[in-house]
mmCIF file of C-alpha atoms and ligand atoms in Angstrom:
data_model
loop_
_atom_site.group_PDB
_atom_site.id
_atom_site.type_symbol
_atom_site.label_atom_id
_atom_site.label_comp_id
_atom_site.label_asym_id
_atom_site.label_seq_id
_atom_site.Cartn_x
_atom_site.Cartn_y
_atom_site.Cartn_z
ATOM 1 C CA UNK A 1306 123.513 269.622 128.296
ATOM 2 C CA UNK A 1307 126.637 271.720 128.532
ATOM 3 C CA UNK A 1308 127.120 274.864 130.260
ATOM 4 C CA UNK A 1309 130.831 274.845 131.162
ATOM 5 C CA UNK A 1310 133.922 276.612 128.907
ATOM 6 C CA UNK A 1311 136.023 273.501 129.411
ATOM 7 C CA UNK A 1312 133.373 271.032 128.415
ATOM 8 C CA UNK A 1313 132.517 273.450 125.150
ATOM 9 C CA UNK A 1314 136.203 272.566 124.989
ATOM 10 C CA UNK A 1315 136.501 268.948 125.066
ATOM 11 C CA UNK A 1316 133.606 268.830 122.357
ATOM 12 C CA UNK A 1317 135.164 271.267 119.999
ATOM 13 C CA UNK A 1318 137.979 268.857 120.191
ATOM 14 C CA UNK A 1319 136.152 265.636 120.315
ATOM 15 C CA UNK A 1320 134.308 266.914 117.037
ATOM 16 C CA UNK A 1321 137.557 268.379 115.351
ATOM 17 C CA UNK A 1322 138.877 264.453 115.541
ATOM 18 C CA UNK A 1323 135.300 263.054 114.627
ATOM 19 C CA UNK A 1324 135.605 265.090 111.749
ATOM 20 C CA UNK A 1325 139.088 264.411 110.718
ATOM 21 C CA UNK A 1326 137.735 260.517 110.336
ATOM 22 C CA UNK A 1327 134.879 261.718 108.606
ATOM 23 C CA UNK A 1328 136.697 263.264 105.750
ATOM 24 C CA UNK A 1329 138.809 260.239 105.789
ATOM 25 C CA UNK A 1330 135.770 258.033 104.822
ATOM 26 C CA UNK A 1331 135.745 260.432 101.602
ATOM 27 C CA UNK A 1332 139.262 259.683 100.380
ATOM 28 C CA UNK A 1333 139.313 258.386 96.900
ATOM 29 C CA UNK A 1334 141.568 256.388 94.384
ATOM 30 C CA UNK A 1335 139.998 258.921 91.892
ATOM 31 C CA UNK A 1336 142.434 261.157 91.290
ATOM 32 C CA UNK A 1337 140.178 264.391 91.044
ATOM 33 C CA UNK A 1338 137.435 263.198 93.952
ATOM 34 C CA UNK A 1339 140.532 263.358 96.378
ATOM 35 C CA UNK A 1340 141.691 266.504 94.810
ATOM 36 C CA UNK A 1341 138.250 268.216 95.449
ATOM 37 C CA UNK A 1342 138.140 266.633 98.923
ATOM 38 C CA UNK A 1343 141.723 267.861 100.035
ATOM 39 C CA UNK A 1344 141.342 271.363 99.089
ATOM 40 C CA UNK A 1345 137.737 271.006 101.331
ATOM 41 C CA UNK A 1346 139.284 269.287 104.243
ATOM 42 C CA UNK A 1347 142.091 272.310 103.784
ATOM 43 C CA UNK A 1348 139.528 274.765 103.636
ATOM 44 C CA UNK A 1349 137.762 273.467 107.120
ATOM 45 C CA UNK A 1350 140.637 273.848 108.873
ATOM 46 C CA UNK A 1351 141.655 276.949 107.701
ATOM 47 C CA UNK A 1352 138.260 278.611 108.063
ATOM 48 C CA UNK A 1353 137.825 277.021 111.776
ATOM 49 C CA UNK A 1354 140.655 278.614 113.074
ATOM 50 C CA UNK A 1355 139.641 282.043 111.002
ATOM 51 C CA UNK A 1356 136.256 282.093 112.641
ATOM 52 C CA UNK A 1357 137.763 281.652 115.893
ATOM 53 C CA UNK A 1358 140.521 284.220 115.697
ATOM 54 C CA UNK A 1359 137.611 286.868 114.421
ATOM 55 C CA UNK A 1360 135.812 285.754 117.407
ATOM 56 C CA UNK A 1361 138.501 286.646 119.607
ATOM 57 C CA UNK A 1362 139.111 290.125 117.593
ATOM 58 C CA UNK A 1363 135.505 290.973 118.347
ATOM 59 C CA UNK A 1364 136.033 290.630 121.809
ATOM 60 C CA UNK A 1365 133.764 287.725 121.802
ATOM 61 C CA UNK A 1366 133.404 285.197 125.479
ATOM 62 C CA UNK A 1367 135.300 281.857 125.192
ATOM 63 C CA UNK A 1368 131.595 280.255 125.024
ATOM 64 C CA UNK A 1369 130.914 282.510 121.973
ATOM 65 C CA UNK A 1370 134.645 282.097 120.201
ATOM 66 C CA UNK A 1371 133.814 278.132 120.981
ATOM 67 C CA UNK A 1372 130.969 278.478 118.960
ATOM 68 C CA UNK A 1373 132.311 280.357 115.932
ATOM 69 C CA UNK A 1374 135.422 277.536 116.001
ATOM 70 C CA UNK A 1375 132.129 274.652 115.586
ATOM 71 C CA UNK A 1376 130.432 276.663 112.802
ATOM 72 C CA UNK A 1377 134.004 276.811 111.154
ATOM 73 C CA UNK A 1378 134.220 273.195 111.715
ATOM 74 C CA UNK A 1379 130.775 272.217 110.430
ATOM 75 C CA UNK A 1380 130.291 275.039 107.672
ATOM 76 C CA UNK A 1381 131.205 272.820 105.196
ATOM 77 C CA UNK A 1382 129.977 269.575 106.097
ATOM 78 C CA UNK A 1383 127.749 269.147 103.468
ATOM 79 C CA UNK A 1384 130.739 270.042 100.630
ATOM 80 C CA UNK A 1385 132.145 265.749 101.021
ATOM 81 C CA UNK A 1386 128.930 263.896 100.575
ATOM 82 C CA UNK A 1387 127.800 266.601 97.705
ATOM 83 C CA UNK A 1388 131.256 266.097 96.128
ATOM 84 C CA UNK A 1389 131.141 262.281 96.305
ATOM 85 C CA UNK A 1390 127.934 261.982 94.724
ATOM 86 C CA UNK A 1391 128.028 264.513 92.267
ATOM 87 C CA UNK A 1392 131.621 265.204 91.453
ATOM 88 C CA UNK A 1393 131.114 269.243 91.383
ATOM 89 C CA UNK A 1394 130.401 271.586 94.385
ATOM 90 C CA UNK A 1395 128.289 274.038 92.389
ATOM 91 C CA UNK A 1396 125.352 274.228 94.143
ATOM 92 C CA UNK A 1397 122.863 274.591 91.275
ATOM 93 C CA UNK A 1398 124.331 271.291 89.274
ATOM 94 C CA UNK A 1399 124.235 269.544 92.224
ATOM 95 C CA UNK A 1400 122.231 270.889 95.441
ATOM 96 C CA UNK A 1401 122.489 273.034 98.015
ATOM 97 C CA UNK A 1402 125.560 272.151 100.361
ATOM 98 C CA UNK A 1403 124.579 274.221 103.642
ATOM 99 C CA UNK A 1404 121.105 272.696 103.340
ATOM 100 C CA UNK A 1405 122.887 269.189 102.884
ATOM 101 C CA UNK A 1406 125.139 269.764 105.542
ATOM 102 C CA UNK A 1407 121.895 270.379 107.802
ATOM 103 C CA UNK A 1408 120.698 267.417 107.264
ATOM 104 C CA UNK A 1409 124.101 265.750 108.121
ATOM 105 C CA UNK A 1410 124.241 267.597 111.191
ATOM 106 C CA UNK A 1411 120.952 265.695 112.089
ATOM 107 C CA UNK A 1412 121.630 262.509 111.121
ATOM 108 C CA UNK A 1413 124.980 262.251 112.607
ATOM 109 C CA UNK A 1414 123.433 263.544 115.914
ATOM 110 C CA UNK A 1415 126.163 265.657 116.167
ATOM 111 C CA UNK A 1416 125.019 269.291 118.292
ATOM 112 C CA UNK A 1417 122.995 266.606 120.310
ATOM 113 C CA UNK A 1418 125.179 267.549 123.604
ATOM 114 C CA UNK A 1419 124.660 271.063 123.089
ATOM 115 C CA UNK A 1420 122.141 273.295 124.697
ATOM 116 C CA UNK A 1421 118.790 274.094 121.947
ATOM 117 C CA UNK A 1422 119.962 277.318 121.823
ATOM 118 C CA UNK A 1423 123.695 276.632 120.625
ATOM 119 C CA UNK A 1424 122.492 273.999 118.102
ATOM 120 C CA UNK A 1425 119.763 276.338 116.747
ATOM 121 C CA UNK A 1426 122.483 279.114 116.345
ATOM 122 C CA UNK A 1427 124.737 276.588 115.027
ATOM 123 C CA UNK A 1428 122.234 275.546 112.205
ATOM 124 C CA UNK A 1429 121.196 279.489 111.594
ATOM 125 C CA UNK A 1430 124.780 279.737 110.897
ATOM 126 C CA UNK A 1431 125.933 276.610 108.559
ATOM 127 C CA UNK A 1432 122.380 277.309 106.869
ATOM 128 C CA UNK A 1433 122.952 281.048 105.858
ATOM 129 C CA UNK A 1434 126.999 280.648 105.013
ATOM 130 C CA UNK A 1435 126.502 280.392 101.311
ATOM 131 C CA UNK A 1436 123.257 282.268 100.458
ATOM 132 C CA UNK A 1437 122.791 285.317 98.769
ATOM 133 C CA UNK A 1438 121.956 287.229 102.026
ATOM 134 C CA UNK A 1439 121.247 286.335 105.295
ATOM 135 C CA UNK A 1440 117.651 285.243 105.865
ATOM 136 C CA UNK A 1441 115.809 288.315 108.023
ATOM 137 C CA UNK A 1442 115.939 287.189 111.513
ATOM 138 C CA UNK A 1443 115.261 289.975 114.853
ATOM 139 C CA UNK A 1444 117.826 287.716 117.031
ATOM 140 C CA UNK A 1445 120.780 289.649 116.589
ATOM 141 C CA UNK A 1446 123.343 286.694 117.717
ATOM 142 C CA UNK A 1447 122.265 284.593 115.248
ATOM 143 C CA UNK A 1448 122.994 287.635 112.488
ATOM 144 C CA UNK A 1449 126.801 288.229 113.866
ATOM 145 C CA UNK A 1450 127.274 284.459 113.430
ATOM 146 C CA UNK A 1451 126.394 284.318 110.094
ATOM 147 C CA UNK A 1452 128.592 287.406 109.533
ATOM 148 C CA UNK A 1453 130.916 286.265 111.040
ATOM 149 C CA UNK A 1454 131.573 282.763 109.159
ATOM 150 C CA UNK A 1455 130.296 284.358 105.893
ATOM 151 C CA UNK A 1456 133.477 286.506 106.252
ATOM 152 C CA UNK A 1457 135.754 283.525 107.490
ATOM 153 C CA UNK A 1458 134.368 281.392 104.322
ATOM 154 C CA UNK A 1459 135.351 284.174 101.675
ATOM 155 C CA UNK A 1460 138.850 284.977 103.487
ATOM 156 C CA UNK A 1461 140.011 281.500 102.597
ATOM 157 C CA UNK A 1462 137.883 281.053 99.608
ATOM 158 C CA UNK A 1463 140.222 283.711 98.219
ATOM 159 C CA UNK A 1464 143.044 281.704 98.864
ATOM 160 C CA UNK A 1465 141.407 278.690 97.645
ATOM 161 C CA UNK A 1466 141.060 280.551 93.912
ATOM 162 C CA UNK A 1467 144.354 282.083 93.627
ATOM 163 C CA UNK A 1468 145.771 279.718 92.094
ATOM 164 C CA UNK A 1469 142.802 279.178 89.101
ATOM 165 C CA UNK A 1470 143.117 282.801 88.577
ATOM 166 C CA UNK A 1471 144.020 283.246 84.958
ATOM 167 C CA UNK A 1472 144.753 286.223 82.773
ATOM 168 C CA UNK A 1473 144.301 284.578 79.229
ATOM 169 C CA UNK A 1474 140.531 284.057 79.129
ATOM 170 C CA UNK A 1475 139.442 286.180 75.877
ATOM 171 C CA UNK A 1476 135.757 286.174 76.369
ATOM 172 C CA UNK A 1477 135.376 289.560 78.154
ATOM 173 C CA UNK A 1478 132.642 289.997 81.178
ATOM 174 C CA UNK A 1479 129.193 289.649 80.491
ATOM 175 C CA UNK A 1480 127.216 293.413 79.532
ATOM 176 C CA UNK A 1481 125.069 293.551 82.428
ATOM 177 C CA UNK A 1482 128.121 293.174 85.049
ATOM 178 C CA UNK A 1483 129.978 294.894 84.218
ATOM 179 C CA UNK A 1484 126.869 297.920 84.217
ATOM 180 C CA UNK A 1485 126.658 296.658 87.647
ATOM 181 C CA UNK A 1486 130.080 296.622 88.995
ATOM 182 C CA UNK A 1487 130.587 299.923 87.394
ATOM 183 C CA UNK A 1488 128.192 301.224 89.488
ATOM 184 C CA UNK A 1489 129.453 299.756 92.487
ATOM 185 C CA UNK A 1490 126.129 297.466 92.470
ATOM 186 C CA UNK A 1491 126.072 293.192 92.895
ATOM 187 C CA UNK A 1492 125.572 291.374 90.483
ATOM 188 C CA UNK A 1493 123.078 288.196 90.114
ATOM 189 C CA UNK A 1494 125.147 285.010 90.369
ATOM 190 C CA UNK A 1495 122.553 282.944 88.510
ATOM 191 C CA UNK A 1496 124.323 285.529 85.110
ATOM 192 C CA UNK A 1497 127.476 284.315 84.925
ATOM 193 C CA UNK A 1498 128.898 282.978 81.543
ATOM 194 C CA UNK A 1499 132.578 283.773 81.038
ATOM 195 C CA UNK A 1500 135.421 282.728 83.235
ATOM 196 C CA UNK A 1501 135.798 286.391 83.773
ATOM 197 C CA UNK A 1502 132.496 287.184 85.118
ATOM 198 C CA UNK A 1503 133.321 284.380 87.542
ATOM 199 C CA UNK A 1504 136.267 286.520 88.476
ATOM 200 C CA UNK A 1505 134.140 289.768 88.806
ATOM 201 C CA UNK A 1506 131.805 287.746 91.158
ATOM 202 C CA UNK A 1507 134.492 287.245 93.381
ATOM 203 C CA UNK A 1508 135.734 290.915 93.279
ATOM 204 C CA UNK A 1509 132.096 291.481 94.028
ATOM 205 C CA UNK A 1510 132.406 289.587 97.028
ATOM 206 C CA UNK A 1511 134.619 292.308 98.831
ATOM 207 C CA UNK A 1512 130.995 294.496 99.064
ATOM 208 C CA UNK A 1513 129.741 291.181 101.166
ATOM 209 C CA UNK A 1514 132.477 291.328 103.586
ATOM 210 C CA UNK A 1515 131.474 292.532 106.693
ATOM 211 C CA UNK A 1516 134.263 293.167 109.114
ATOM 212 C CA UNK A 1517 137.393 295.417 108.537
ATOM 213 C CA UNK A 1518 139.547 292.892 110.213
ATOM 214 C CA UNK A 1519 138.373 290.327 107.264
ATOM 215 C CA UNK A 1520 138.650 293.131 104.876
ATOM 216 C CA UNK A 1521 142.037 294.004 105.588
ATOM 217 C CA UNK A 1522 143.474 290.397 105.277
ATOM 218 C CA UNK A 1523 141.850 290.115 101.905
ATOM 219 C CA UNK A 1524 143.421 293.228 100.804
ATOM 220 C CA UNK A 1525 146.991 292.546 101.913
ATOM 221 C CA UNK A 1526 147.297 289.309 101.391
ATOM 222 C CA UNK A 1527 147.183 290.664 97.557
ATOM 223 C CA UNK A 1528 143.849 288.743 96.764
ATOM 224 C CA UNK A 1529 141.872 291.797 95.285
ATOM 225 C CA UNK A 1530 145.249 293.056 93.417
ATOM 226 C CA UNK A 1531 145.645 290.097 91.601
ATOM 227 C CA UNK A 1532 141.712 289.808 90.260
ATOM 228 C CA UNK A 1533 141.832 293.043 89.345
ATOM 229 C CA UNK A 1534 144.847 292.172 87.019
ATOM 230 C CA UNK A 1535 143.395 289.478 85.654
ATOM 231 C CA UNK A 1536 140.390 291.174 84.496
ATOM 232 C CA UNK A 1537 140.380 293.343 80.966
ATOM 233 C CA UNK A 1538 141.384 296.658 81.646
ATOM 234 C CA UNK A 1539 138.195 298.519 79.689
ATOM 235 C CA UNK A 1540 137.373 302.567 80.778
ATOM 236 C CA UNK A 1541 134.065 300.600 82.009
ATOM 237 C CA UNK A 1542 136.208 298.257 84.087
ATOM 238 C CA UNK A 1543 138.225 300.915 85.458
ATOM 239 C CA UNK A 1544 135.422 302.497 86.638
ATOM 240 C CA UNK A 1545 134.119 299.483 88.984
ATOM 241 C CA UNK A 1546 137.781 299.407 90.065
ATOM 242 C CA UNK A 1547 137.999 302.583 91.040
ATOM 243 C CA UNK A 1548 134.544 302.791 93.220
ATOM 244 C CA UNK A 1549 135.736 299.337 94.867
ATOM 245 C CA UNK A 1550 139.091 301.229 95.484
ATOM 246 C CA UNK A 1551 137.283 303.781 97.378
ATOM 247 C CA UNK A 1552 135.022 301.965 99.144
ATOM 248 C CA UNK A 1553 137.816 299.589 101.056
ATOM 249 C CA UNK A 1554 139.667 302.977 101.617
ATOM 250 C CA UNK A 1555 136.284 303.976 103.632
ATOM 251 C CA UNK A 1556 135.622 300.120 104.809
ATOM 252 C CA UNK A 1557 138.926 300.443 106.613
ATOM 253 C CA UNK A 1558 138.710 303.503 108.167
ATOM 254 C CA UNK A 1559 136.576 302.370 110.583
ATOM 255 C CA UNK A 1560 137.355 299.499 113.676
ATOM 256 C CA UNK A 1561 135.399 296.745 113.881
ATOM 257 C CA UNK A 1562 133.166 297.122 116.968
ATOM 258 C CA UNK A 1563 133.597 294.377 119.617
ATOM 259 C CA UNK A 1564 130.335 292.292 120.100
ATOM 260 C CA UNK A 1565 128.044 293.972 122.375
ATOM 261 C CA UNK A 1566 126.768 291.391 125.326
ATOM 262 C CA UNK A 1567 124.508 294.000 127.336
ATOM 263 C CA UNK A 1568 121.617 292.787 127.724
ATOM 264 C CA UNK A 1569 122.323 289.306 126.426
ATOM 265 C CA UNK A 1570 121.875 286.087 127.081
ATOM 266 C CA UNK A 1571 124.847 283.332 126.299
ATOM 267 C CA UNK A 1572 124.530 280.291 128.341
HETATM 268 FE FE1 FE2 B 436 130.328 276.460 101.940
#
């Protein structure tokens, strides 16, 4: 069991190079296996040191910022088996990757040196990343972690997509999204058909987001300008674009507030 900052330390570290051999094992001759498992392995790193810097933003303790740096780590675990085996990471073709990542975690005994508490957080977090919402839970710090790497995730999913983001796709979005996103509603994932209802999906995403600080990256690194100018340019379109305008304007207003620890527990 582990108490101490520095060992939290030594583990995120010992796991970080665990990890770097485990993606490794992946590697293909097959030229679009290793594609799919580069832009992963990318993705890991990128969204580990996201989750940690939002940890820091929100004021979090080293133990806490520790953590969020492991979920980054482990978020994704699942993503290299599912992608060896069934040569997509969509979910629904294939099978759920947090859930498969879960059972990873296990297998590789890998939160064994952590206190219960940590691991169970850990696994509330890499479990809830990727579904629609977070499951209802009354432990707060198990909430903020999924927030929090549910917002690291989409921050570099964005940059993951930028480059598939195409403006020549002549099926237009499907009827009953854009109703939705013209209302400033979500949509239900299990709809889309056309390349650019996966685009309106991820515009959709921005209402998910749940910390200015994530919110304000998104929007000026350019991601939301450049879906929105990939997507036909309807009255009905303009509409959704306009409410989602308006409600970033309002989403930034406000500073994220640190996380509270009165009253808490984190050891
Ligand atoms: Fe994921």
């Amino acid at each position: 069991m582990m108490n101490k900052i520095n060992e939290l330390e030594q583990y995120c570290l010992k796991k970080e190079e665990w990890m770097n051999g485990y993606i490794k094992s992946f590697y293909s001759k097959d030229k679009n296996v290793q594609e799919g498992i580069l832009i992963k392995e990318e993705h890991t790193r990128k969204v580990t040191a996201i989750a940690y810097s939002l940890a820091v933003h929100l004021q979090m303790n080293e133990h806490d910022a520790l953590l969020a740096r492991i979920i980054g780590l482990f978020h994704d675990i699942g993503r290299f088996k599912q992608f060896s085996i069934y040569k997509t990471f969509n979910d629904a073709q294939s099978e759920n990757h947090a859930l498969l990542g879960l059972k990873i975690l296990k297998e590789q005994r890998l939160l064994g040196e952590l206190t219960e508490t940590d691991q169970t957080l850990i696994e509330f977090a890499v479990k809830n990343h990727n579904a629609k919402q977070v499951e209802p839970t009354e432990d707060r710090r198990y909430l903020f972690f999924a927030r929090l790497i549910r917002d690291a995730d989409k921050l570099d999913i964005f940059r993951v997509l930028q480059p598939y983001l195409t403006t020549d796709d002549v099926e237009p979005c499907s009827k009953t999204f854009i109703g939705q996103f013209k209302n400033g509603g979500q949509c239900d994932y299990n709809m889309i058909r056309t390349q650019n209802d996966r685009k309106l999906v991820r515009l959709l995403w921005i209402y998910d987001v749940n910390f200015s600080w994530t919110l304000d990256k998104i929007v000026s690194q350019g991601y939301v300008a450049e879906i929105v100018k990939s997507l036909p340019q309807t009255e009905d379109m303009k509409k959704g674009f306009a409410l989602l305008k308006k409600y970033i304007m309002h989403k930034l207003q406000y500073e994220d507030k640190p996380f509270c620890y009165r009253d808490e527990k984190t050891q």
